[in-house]
Coordinates of C-alpha atoms in Angstrom, one line a residue:
X1 CA -113.0 67.3 88.3
X2 CA -113.7 68.5 84.8
X3 CA -117.3 68.3 83.5
X4 CA -117.9 65.6 80.8
X5 CA -117.4 66.7 77.2
X6 CA -118.5 65.6 73.8
X7 CA -115.6 63.2 73.5
X8 CA -116.7 61.4 76.7
X9 CA -120.2 61.0 75.3
X10 CA -118.8 59.6 72.0
X11 CA -116.7 57.1 73.8
X12 CA -119.5 56.0 76.1
X13 CA -121.9 55.5 73.3
X14 CA -119.4 54.0 70.8
X15 CA -119.9 56.6 68.1
X16 CA -118.0 59.4 66.5
X17 CA -117.9 63.0 67.9
X18 CA -119.6 64.1 64.7
X19 CA -122.5 61.7 65.4
X20 CA -122.9 63.0 68.9
X21 CA -123.0 66.5 67.5
X22 CA -125.7 65.5 65.0
X23 CA -127.8 64.1 67.8
X24 CA -127.3 67.2 70.0
X25 CA -128.3 69.4 67.1
X26 CA -131.5 67.4 66.5
X27 CA -130.7 66.2 63.0
X28 CA -133.2 63.7 61.7
X29 CA -130.7 61.6 59.8
X30 CA -129.4 59.7 62.8
X31 CA -130.6 56.1 63.2
X32 CA -133.1 55.8 66.1
X33 CA -131.1 53.1 67.9
X34 CA -127.9 55.2 67.6
X35 CA -129.8 58.3 68.9
X36 CA -131.0 56.3 71.9
X37 CA -127.5 55.2 72.8
X38 CA -126.2 58.8 72.6
X39 CA -129.0 60.2 74.6
X40 CA -128.6 57.5 77.3
X41 CA -124.8 58.4 77.4
X42 CA -125.7 62.1 77.8
X43 CA -128.0 61.2 80.6
X44 CA -125.5 58.9 82.5
X45 CA -122.7 61.4 82.2
X46 CA -124.7 64.5 82.9
X47 CA -123.3 66.2 79.8
X48 CA -124.6 69.7 78.9
X49 CA -124.0 70.7 75.3
X50 CA -121.9 73.8 75.0
X51 CA -124.4 75.4 72.6
X52 CA -127.2 75.2 75.2
X53 CA -124.9 76.5 77.9
X54 CA -123.9 79.5 75.8
X55 CA -127.6 80.1 75.1
X56 CA -128.3 80.2 78.8
X57 CA -125.5 82.6 79.6
X58 CA -126.3 85.0 76.7
X59 CA -130.0 84.8 77.0
X60 CA -130.5 84.0 73.4
X61 CA -133.1 81.3 74.0
X62 CA -136.0 83.4 72.7
X63 CA -138.7 80.7 72.3
X64 CA -140.6 78.2 74.3
X65 CA -141.3 74.7 72.9
X66 CA -144.7 73.2 73.4
X67 CA -145.1 69.5 72.7
X68 CA -148.7 68.1 72.7
X69 CA -150.6 65.0 71.6
X70 CA -152.2 66.5 68.5
X71 CA -152.6 69.9 66.9
X72 CA -156.2 69.1 66.1
X73 CA -157.3 68.4 69.7
X74 CA -159.6 71.2 70.9
X75 CA -158.2 71.0 74.5
X76 CA -154.6 71.4 73.4
X77 CA -155.4 74.1 70.9
X78 CA -156.8 76.3 73.7
X79 CA -153.9 75.4 76.0
X80 CA -151.4 76.5 73.4
X81 CA -153.3 79.8 72.9
X82 CA -153.0 80.5 76.6
X83 CA -149.3 79.7 76.7
X84 CA -148.7 81.9 73.7
X85 CA -150.5 84.9 75.1
X86 CA -148.4 84.8 78.2
X87 CA -145.2 84.1 76.4
X88 CA -145.6 87.1 74.1
X89 CA -145.8 89.4 77.1
X90 CA -142.3 88.1 78.1
X91 CA -141.0 88.7 74.5
X92 CA -140.9 84.9 73.9
X93 CA -142.2 83.2 70.8
X94 CA -143.8 79.7 70.9
X95 CA -142.7 76.6 68.8
X96 CA -145.4 73.9 68.7
X97 CA -145.0 70.3 67.8
X98 CA -147.0 67.1 68.3
X99 CA -146.0 63.6 69.5
X100 CA -148.8 61.6 67.9
X101 CA -148.6 59.7 71.2
X102 CA -145.4 58.0 70.0
X103 CA -142.5 57.9 72.5
X104 CA -139.8 57.8 69.8
X105 CA -141.3 60.9 68.1
X106 CA -141.6 62.5 71.5
X107 CA -137.8 62.0 72.1
X108 CA -136.9 63.4 68.7
X109 CA -139.1 66.5 69.1
X110 CA -137.7 67.2 72.5
X111 CA -134.1 66.8 71.3
X112 CA -134.9 69.2 68.4
X113 CA -136.4 71.7 70.8
X114 CA -133.6 71.6 73.4
X115 CA -130.4 70.9 71.5
X116 CA -131.4 72.1 68.1
X117 CA -133.6 75.2 68.7
X118 CA -132.1 75.8 72.1
X119 CA -135.5 76.9 73.5
X120 CA -135.8 78.7 76.8
X121 CA -138.1 76.0 78.2
X122 CA -140.5 73.2 77.3
X123 CA -144.1 72.6 78.2
X124 CA -145.0 69.0 77.4
X125 CA -148.0 66.7 77.5
X126 CA -145.9 63.6 78.1
X127 CA -146.3 60.3 76.4
X128 CA -143.7 58.4 78.4
X129 CA -144.2 58.4 82.2
X130 CA -140.4 59.1 82.7
X131 CA -138.0 61.0 80.5
X132 CA -134.6 60.5 82.2
X133 CA -132.6 61.8 79.3
X134 CA -134.0 65.3 80.1
X135 CA -132.1 65.4 83.4
X136 CA -128.9 66.5 81.6
X137 CA -130.6 69.7 80.5
X138 CA -132.5 70.4 83.7
X139 CA -130.4 73.4 84.7
X140 CA -130.3 74.8 81.2
X141 CA -133.9 74.2 79.9
X142 CA -136.7 74.0 82.4
X143 CA -139.5 71.5 81.7
X144 CA -143.2 71.6 82.9
X145 CA -145.6 68.8 82.1
X146 CA -149.4 69.4 81.5
X147 CA -152.4 67.2 81.6
X148 CA -150.4 64.2 82.7
X149 CA -147.7 64.0 85.4
X150 CA -144.1 63.5 84.6
X151 CA -141.8 61.9 87.1
X152 CA -139.0 64.2 88.5
X153 CA -140.5 67.3 86.8
X154 CA -143.1 69.9 87.6
X155 CA -146.6 69.0 86.4
X156 CA -149.8 70.9 86.1
X157 CA -152.8 68.6 86.2
X158 CA -156.4 68.2 87.4
X159 CA -157.9 65.6 89.7
X160 CA -159.3 63.4 87.0
X161 CA -160.6 60.8 89.5
X162 CA -162.5 63.2 91.8
X163 CA -163.9 65.2 88.9
X164 CA -165.3 62.2 87.2
X165 CA -166.9 61.0 90.4
X166 CA -168.7 64.3 90.6
X167 CA -170.3 63.7 87.2
X168 CA -171.2 60.1 87.8
X169 CA -172.7 60.8 91.2
X170 CA -175.0 63.4 89.7
X171 CA -176.3 60.8 87.2
X172 CA -176.9 58.3 90.0
X173 CA -178.7 60.9 92.2
X174 CA -180.9 61.7 89.2
X175 CA -181.9 58.0 89.0
X176 CA -179.7 56.7 86.2
X177 CA -178.4 53.2 86.6
X178 CA -177.4 52.6 82.9
X179 CA -174.5 55.0 82.5
X180 CA -172.1 54.7 79.5
X181 CA -168.4 55.5 79.7
X182 CA -167.7 56.9 76.3
X183 CA -164.2 56.6 74.8
X184 CA -162.0 54.6 77.1
X185 CA -158.4 54.9 75.8
X186 CA -156.0 53.1 78.0
X187 CA -153.0 54.9 76.6
X188 CA -153.7 57.9 78.8
X189 CA -153.2 58.0 82.6
X190 CA -155.9 60.7 82.7
X191 CA -158.5 58.3 81.1
X192 CA -157.5 55.5 83.3
X193 CA -158.0 57.7 86.4
X194 CA -161.4 58.9 85.0
X195 CA -162.5 55.3 84.4
X196 CA -161.5 54.3 88.0
X197 CA -163.7 57.2 89.2
X198 CA -166.6 55.9 87.1
X199 CA -166.3 52.3 88.3
X200 CA -165.9 53.3 92.0
X201 CA -169.1 55.4 92.0
X202 CA -171.0 52.6 90.4
X203 CA -169.7 50.3 93.1
X204 CA -170.6 52.6 96.0
X205 CA -174.1 53.0 94.5
X206 CA -174.6 49.2 94.2
X207 CA -174.7 49.3 90.4
X208 CA -173.1 46.4 88.6
X209 CA -170.5 47.3 86.0
X210 CA -171.7 46.4 82.5
X211 CA -168.8 46.1 80.1
X212 CA -171.2 46.6 77.1
X213 CA -171.6 50.2 78.3
X214 CA -167.9 51.0 78.0
X215 CA -166.7 52.3 74.7
X216 CA -163.1 51.1 74.1
X217 CA -160.5 52.5 71.7
X218 CA -156.9 51.4 71.4
X219 CA -155.7 54.0 68.9
X220 CA -157.9 57.0 69.3
X221 CA -160.0 56.2 66.2
X222 CA -163.3 55.4 67.8
X223 CA -166.2 55.8 65.2
X224 CA -168.4 58.0 67.3
X225 CA -171.5 57.7 65.2
X226 CA -171.3 53.9 65.0
X227 CA -170.5 53.6 68.7
X228 CA -173.5 55.9 69.7
X229 CA -175.8 53.8 67.6
X230 CA -174.4 50.6 69.1
X231 CA -175.0 51.8 72.7
X232 CA -178.5 53.0 72.0
X233 CA -179.3 49.8 70.2
X234 CA -178.6 47.6 73.2
X235 CA -181.5 45.6 74.6
X236 CA -181.0 47.7 77.8
X237 CA -179.4 50.9 76.5
X238 CA -177.7 53.6 78.6
X239 CA -179.9 56.5 79.8
X240 CA -176.8 58.7 80.5
X241 CA -173.4 59.1 78.8
X242 CA -170.1 60.3 80.3
X243 CA -167.8 61.5 77.5
X244 CA -164.2 61.1 78.8
X245 CA -162.7 63.9 76.8
X246 CA -163.7 67.0 74.8
X247 CA -163.1 65.3 71.4
X248 CA -165.3 62.4 72.4
X249 CA -167.9 64.8 73.7
X250 CA -168.1 66.6 70.3
X251 CA -168.5 63.2 68.6
X252 CA -171.2 62.1 71.0
X253 CA -173.2 65.3 70.9
X254 CA -173.1 65.4 67.1
X255 CA -174.3 61.8 66.9
X256 CA -177.1 62.4 69.4
X257 CA -178.4 65.4 67.6
X258 CA -178.1 63.7 64.2
X259 CA -180.4 60.8 65.3
X260 CA -182.8 63.0 67.3
X261 CA -181.6 61.7 70.7
X262 CA -180.3 64.9 72.1
X263 CA -182.6 64.5 75.1
X264 CA -180.4 61.7 76.4
X265 CA -178.5 62.8 79.5
X266 CA -174.8 63.4 78.9
X267 CA -171.8 65.1 80.6
X268 CA -168.5 66.0 78.9
X269 CA -165.1 65.9 80.6
X270 CA -163.8 69.2 79.2
X271 CA -165.7 72.1 77.5
X272 CA -165.8 72.7 73.8
X273 CA -166.9 75.4 71.3
X274 CA -170.7 75.9 71.1
X275 CA -171.3 73.5 73.9
X276 CA -173.2 76.3 75.7
X277 CA -175.5 77.2 72.8
X278 CA -176.8 73.8 71.9
X279 CA -180.2 72.7 73.0
X280 CA -179.9 71.3 75.6
X281 CA -176.6 73.0 76.3
X282 CA -173.9 70.5 77.3
X283 CA -173.0 70.1 80.9
X284 CA -169.3 69.6 81.5
X285 CA -166.4 69.1 83.9
X286 CA -164.7 72.4 83.4
X287 CA -161.1 71.4 82.8
X288 CA -160.1 74.9 81.7
X289 CA -157.2 74.7 79.3
X290 CA -156.5 78.4 79.6
X291 CA -156.0 78.1 83.4
X292 CA -153.8 75.0 83.0
X293 CA -151.8 76.6 80.2
X294 CA -151.3 79.9 82.1
X295 CA -150.3 78.0 85.3
X296 CA -147.8 75.9 83.3
X297 CA -146.0 78.9 81.7
X298 CA -146.0 80.8 84.9
X299 CA -144.2 77.9 86.6
X300 CA -141.8 77.6 83.6
X301 CA -140.9 81.3 83.9
X302 CA -140.2 80.8 87.6
X303 CA -138.0 77.8 86.8
X304 CA -135.9 79.9 84.4
X305 CA -134.9 82.0 87.4
X306 CA -134.7 79.1 89.9
X307 CA -133.9 75.9 88.0
X308 CA -132.9 73.9 91.1
X309 CA -136.4 74.2 92.7
X310 CA -137.8 70.9 93.9
X311 CA -140.3 69.6 91.4
X312 CA -144.0 69.4 92.5
X313 CA -147.4 68.6 91.1
X314 CA -149.8 71.5 90.7
X315 CA -153.5 70.5 90.8
X316 CA -155.9 73.0 89.0
X317 CA -159.4 73.0 90.5
X318 CA -162.3 71.7 88.4
X319 CA -166.0 72.1 88.7
X320 CA -169.2 70.6 87.2
X321 CA -170.9 73.2 85.0
X322 CA -174.6 72.5 84.9
X323 CA -176.2 73.6 81.6
X324 CA -179.0 71.1 81.0
X325 CA -177.8 67.9 79.3
X326 CA -176.3 66.5 82.6
X327 CA -179.4 67.3 84.6
X328 CA -181.9 65.2 82.6
X329 CA -183.5 62.7 85.1
X330 CA -183.3 59.0 84.8
X331 CA -186.4 56.9 83.8
X332 CA -187.6 56.3 87.4
X333 CA -187.5 60.0 88.3
X334 CA -189.1 61.0 85.0
X335 CA -192.0 58.6 85.6
X336 CA -192.5 60.0 89.1
X337 CA -192.5 63.6 87.7
X338 CA -194.9 62.6 84.9
X339 CA -197.3 60.9 87.4
X340 CA -197.3 63.9 89.6
X341 CA -198.0 66.2 86.7
X342 CA -200.9 64.0 85.5
X343 CA -202.3 63.9 89.0
X344 CA -202.2 67.7 89.3
X345 CA -203.7 68.1 85.9
X346 CA -206.6 65.7 86.8
X347 CA -207.4 67.6 90.0
X348 CA -207.3 71.0 88.3
X349 CA -209.1 70.0 85.1
X350 CA -211.5 67.4 86.5
X351 CA -215.3 67.8 86.5
X352 CA -216.9 70.2 89.0
X353 CA -218.8 68.7 91.9

């Protein structure tokens, strides 16, 4: 039985051969609805473009495509650096693009990488939970997901739930009962898992969940300065903050220092530049983007040699790095320490008998 060809794709999707060719080559002039029909037909038929097949046989795919949320995100900037460092050792260049968290843009960028640039592989922080149209290219262009899992493909992630529990439990053990979850963005599976870890620790500690202590955002545009002031202006304000990502941690830390409240306990999910030189230095869940990026490209290189390998999820270990900001005790413990200090001072400095 002959493999499906471009004519079959054109017939299946109800377009011309030229239109299929434009989609395969990643041209932006194709209407989004038409592009979707063609990609779905490619997926159903298992069609592999000849250009990509020739690239595989001749080894001309000299670049890796990296598709991330935003070029401005500090986590992804470090991740790309790690991928690039390893790729260069293999004689591969790196093409970087962003999705802006838009599924349509994600599909266009992937099509451009695979069919247009004919990259040797793709590392992606996926927006959609499933990308079935990539199945047609699996044996030609390996794909590895990072930060968030991708159904049917290899993924390199961390245990967001357990790592968050580690941070919140430390706050509880230090006597904090008013703990803010800073920057809850429901678009991300990672944040949803971190929020679940937060609420579960509160429940096990017998602490009621207060919705006013949760900072919501629906489009990633949380005003960190205004939100910090809102939280601290509550009648019963938080005594500890959990920043759900590195970008939020930068916004929170900047805001706390600006208003002279840097002594408020806070832990960041993810490290960031200068976090260790601030006073107090910022404690964080060490979600190391260099380790994640390196693991992702190593797996991608393996898949180039063995594209039929069964996909699996790779979990990179995390740890809670204690630097000072996350070890500030809650009010009850502070009062106990102050009372003991006052008592000791009184005994030492009191009048002689």
